mmCIF file of N, CA and C in Angstrom:
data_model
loop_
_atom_site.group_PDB
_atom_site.id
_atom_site.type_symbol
_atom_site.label_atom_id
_atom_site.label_comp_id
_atom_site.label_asym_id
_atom_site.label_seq_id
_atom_site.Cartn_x
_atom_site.Cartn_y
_atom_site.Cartn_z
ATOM 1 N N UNK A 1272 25.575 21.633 -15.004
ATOM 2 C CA UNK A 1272 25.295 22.524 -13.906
ATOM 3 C C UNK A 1272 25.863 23.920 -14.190
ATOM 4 N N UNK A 1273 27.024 23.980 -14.972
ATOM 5 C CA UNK A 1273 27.997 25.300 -14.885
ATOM 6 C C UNK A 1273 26.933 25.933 -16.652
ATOM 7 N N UNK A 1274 26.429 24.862 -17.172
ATOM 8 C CA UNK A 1274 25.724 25.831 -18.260
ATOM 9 C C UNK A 1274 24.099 26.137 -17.842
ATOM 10 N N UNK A 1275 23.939 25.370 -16.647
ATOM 11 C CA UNK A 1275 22.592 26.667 -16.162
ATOM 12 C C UNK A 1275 22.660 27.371 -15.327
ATOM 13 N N UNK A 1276 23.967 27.696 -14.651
ATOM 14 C CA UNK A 1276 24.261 28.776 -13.532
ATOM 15 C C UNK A 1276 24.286 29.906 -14.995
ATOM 16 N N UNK A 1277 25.300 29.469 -15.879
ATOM 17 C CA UNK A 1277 25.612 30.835 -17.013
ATOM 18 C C UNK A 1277 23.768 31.260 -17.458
ATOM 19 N N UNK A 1278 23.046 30.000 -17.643
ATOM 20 C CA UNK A 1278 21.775 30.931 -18.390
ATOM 21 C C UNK A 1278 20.789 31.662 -17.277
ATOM 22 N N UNK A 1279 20.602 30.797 -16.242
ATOM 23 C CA UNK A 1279 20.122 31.538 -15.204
ATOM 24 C C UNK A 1279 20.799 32.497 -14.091
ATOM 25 N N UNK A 1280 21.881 32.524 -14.149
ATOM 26 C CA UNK A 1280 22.256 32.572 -12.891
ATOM 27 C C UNK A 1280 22.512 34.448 -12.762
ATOM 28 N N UNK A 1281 22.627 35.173 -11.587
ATOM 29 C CA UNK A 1281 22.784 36.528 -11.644
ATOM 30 C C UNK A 1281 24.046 36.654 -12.137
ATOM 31 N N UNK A 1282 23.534 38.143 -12.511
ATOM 32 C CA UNK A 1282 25.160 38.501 -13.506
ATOM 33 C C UNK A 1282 26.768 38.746 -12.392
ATOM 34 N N UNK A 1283 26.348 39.227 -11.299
ATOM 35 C CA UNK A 1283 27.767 38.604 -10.084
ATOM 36 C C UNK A 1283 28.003 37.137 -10.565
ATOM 37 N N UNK A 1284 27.382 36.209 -10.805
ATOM 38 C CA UNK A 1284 27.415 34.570 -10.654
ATOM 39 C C UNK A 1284 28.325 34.591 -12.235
ATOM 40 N N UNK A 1285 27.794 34.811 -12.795
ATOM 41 C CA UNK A 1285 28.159 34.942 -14.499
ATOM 42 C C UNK A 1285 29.523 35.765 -14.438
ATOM 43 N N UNK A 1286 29.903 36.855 -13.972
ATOM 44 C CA UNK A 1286 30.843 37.485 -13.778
ATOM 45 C C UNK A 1286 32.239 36.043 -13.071
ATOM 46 N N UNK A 1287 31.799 35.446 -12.604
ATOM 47 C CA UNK A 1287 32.977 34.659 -11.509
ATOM 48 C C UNK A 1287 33.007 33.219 -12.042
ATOM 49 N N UNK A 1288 31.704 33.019 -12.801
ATOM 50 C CA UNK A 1288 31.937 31.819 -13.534
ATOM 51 C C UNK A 1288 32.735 32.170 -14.742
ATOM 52 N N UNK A 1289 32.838 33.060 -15.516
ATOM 53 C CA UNK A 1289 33.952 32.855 -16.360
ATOM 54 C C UNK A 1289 35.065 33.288 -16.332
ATOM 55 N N UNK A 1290 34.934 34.006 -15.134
ATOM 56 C CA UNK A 1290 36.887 34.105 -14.635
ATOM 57 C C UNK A 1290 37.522 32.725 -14.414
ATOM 58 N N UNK A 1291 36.712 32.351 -13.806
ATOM 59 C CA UNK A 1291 36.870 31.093 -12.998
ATOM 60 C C UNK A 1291 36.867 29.901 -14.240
ATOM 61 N N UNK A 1292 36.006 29.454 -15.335
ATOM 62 C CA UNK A 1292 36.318 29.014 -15.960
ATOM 63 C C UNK A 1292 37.726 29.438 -17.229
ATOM 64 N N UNK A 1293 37.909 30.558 -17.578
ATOM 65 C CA UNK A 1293 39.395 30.888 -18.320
ATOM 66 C C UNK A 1293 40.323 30.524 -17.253
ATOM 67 N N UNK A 1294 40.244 30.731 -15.705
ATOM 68 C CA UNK A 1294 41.796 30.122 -15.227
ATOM 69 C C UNK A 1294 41.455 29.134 -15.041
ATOM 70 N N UNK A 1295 41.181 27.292 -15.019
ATOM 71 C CA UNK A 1295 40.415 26.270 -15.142
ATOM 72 C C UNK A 1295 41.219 26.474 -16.632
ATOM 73 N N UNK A 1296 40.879 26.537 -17.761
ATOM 74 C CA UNK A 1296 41.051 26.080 -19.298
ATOM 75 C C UNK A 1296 42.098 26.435 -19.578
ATOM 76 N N UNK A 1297 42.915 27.765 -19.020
ATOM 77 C CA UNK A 1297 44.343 27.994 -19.624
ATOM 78 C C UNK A 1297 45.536 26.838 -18.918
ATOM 79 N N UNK A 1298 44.853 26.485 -17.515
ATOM 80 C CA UNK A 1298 45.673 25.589 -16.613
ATOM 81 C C UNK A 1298 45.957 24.069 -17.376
ATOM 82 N N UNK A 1299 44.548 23.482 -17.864
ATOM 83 C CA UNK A 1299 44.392 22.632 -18.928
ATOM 84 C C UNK A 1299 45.865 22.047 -20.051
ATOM 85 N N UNK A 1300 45.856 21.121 -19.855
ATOM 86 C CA UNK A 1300 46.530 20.522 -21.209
ATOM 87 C C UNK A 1300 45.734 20.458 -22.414
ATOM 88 N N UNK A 1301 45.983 21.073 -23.781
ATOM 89 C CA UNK A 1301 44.926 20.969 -25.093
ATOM 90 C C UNK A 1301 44.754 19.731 -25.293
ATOM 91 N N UNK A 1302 43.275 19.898 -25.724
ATOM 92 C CA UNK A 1302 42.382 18.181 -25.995
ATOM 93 C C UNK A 1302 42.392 18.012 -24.826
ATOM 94 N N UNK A 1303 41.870 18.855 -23.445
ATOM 95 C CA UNK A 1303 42.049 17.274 -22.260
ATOM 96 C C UNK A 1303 40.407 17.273 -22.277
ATOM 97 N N UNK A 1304 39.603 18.414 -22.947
ATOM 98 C CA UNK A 1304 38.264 18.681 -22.905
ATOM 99 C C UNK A 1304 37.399 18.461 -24.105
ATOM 100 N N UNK A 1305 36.673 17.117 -24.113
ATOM 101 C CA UNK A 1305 35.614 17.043 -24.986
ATOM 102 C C UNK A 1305 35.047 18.533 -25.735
ATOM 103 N N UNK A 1306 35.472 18.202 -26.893
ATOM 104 C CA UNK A 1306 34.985 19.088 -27.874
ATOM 105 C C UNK A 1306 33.366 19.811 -27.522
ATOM 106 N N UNK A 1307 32.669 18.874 -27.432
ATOM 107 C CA UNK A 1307 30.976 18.775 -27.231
ATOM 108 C C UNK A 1307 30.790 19.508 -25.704
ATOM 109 N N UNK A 1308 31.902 18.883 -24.943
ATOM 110 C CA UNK A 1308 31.331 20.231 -23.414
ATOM 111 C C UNK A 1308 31.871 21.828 -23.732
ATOM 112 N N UNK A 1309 33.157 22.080 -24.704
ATOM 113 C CA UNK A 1309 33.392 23.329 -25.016
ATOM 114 C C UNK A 1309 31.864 23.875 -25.787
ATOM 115 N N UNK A 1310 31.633 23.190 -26.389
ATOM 116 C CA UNK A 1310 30.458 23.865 -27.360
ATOM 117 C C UNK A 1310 29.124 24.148 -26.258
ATOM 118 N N UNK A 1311 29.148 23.513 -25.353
ATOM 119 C CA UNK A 1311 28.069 23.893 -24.596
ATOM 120 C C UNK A 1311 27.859 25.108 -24.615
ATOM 121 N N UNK A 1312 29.182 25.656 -23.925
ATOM 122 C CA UNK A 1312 29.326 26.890 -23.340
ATOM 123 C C UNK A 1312 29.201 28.028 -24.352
ATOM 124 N N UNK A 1313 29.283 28.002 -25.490
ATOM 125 C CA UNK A 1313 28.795 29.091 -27.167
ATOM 126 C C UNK A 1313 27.993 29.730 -27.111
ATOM 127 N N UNK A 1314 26.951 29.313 -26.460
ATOM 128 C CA UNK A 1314 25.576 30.135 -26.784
ATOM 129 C C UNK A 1314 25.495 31.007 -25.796
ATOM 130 N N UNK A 1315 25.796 30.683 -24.341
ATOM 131 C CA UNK A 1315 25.732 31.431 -23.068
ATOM 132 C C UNK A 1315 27.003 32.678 -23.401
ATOM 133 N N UNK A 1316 28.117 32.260 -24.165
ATOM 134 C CA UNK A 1316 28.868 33.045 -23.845
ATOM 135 C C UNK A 1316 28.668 34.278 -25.096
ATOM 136 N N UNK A 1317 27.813 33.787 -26.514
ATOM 137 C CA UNK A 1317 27.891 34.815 -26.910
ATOM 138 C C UNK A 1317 26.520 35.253 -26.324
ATOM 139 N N UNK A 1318 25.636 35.127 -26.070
ATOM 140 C CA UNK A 1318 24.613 35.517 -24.830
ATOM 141 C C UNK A 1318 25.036 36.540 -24.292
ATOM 142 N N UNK A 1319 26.062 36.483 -23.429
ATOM 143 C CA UNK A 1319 26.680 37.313 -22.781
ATOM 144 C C UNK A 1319 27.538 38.259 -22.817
ATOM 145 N N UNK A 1320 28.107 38.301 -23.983
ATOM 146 C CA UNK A 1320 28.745 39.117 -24.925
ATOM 147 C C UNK A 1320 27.746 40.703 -25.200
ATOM 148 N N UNK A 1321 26.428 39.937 -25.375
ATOM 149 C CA UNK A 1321 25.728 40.930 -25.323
ATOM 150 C C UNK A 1321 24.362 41.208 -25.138
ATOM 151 N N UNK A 1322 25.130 40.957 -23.475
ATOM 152 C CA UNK A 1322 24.089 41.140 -22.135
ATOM 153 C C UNK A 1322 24.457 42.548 -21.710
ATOM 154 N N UNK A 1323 23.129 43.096 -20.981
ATOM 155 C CA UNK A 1323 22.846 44.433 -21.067
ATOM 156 C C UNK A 1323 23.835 45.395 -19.569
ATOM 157 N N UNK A 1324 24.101 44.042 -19.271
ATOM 158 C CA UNK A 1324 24.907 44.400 -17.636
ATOM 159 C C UNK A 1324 26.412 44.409 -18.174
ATOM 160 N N UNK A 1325 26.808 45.857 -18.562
ATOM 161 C CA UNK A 1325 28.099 46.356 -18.729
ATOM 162 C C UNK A 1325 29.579 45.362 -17.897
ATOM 163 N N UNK A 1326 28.849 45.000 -16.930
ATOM 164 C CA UNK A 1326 30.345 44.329 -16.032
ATOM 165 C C UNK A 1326 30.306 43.013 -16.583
ATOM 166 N N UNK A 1327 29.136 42.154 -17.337
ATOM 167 C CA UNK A 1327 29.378 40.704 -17.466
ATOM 168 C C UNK A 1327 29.994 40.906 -19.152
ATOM 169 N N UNK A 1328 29.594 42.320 -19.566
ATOM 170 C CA UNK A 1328 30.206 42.155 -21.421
ATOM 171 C C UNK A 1328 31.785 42.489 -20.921
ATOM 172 N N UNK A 1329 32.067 43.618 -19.938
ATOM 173 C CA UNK A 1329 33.603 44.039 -19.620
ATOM 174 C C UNK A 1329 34.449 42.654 -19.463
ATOM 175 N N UNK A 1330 33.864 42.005 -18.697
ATOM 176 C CA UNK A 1330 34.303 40.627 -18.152
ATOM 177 C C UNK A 1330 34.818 39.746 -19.485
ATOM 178 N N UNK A 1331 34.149 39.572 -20.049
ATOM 179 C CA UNK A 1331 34.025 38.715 -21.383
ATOM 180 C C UNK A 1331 34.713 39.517 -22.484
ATOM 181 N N UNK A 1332 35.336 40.256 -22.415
ATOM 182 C CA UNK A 1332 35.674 41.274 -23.259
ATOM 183 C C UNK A 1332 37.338 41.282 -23.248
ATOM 184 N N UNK A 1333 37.390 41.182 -21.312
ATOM 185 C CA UNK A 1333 39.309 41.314 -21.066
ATOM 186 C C UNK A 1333 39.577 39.680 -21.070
ATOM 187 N N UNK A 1334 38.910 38.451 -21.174
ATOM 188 C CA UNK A 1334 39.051 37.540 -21.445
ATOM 189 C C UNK A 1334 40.093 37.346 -22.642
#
């Protein structure tokens, strides 16, 4: 669900999903997350890296 809000979802939505997922993963104990659901998230995030909406690359940037 959280990797088709990132491909579809508006860039406000995309903006708060990965705040929201970095505090979620730093809170985390290492290894508590299947390797294979981190990788989901690769493509959306370099996607978004360089997406044309300045606030979702800023976002991904102070990450």
């Amino acid at each position: 669900m959280i990797e088709y809000a990132l491909k579809r979802g508006s860039p406000t939505l995309r903006i708060e999903l990965w705040a929201w997922l970095t505090e979620i993963l730093a809170t985390l104990p290492p290894r508590s997350i299947h390797k294979r659901k981190l990788v989901t998230y690769l493509p959306h995030l370099y996607a978004d890296l360089e997406d044309r909406n300045a606030n979702v690359r800023r976002t991904l940037y102070s990450l």
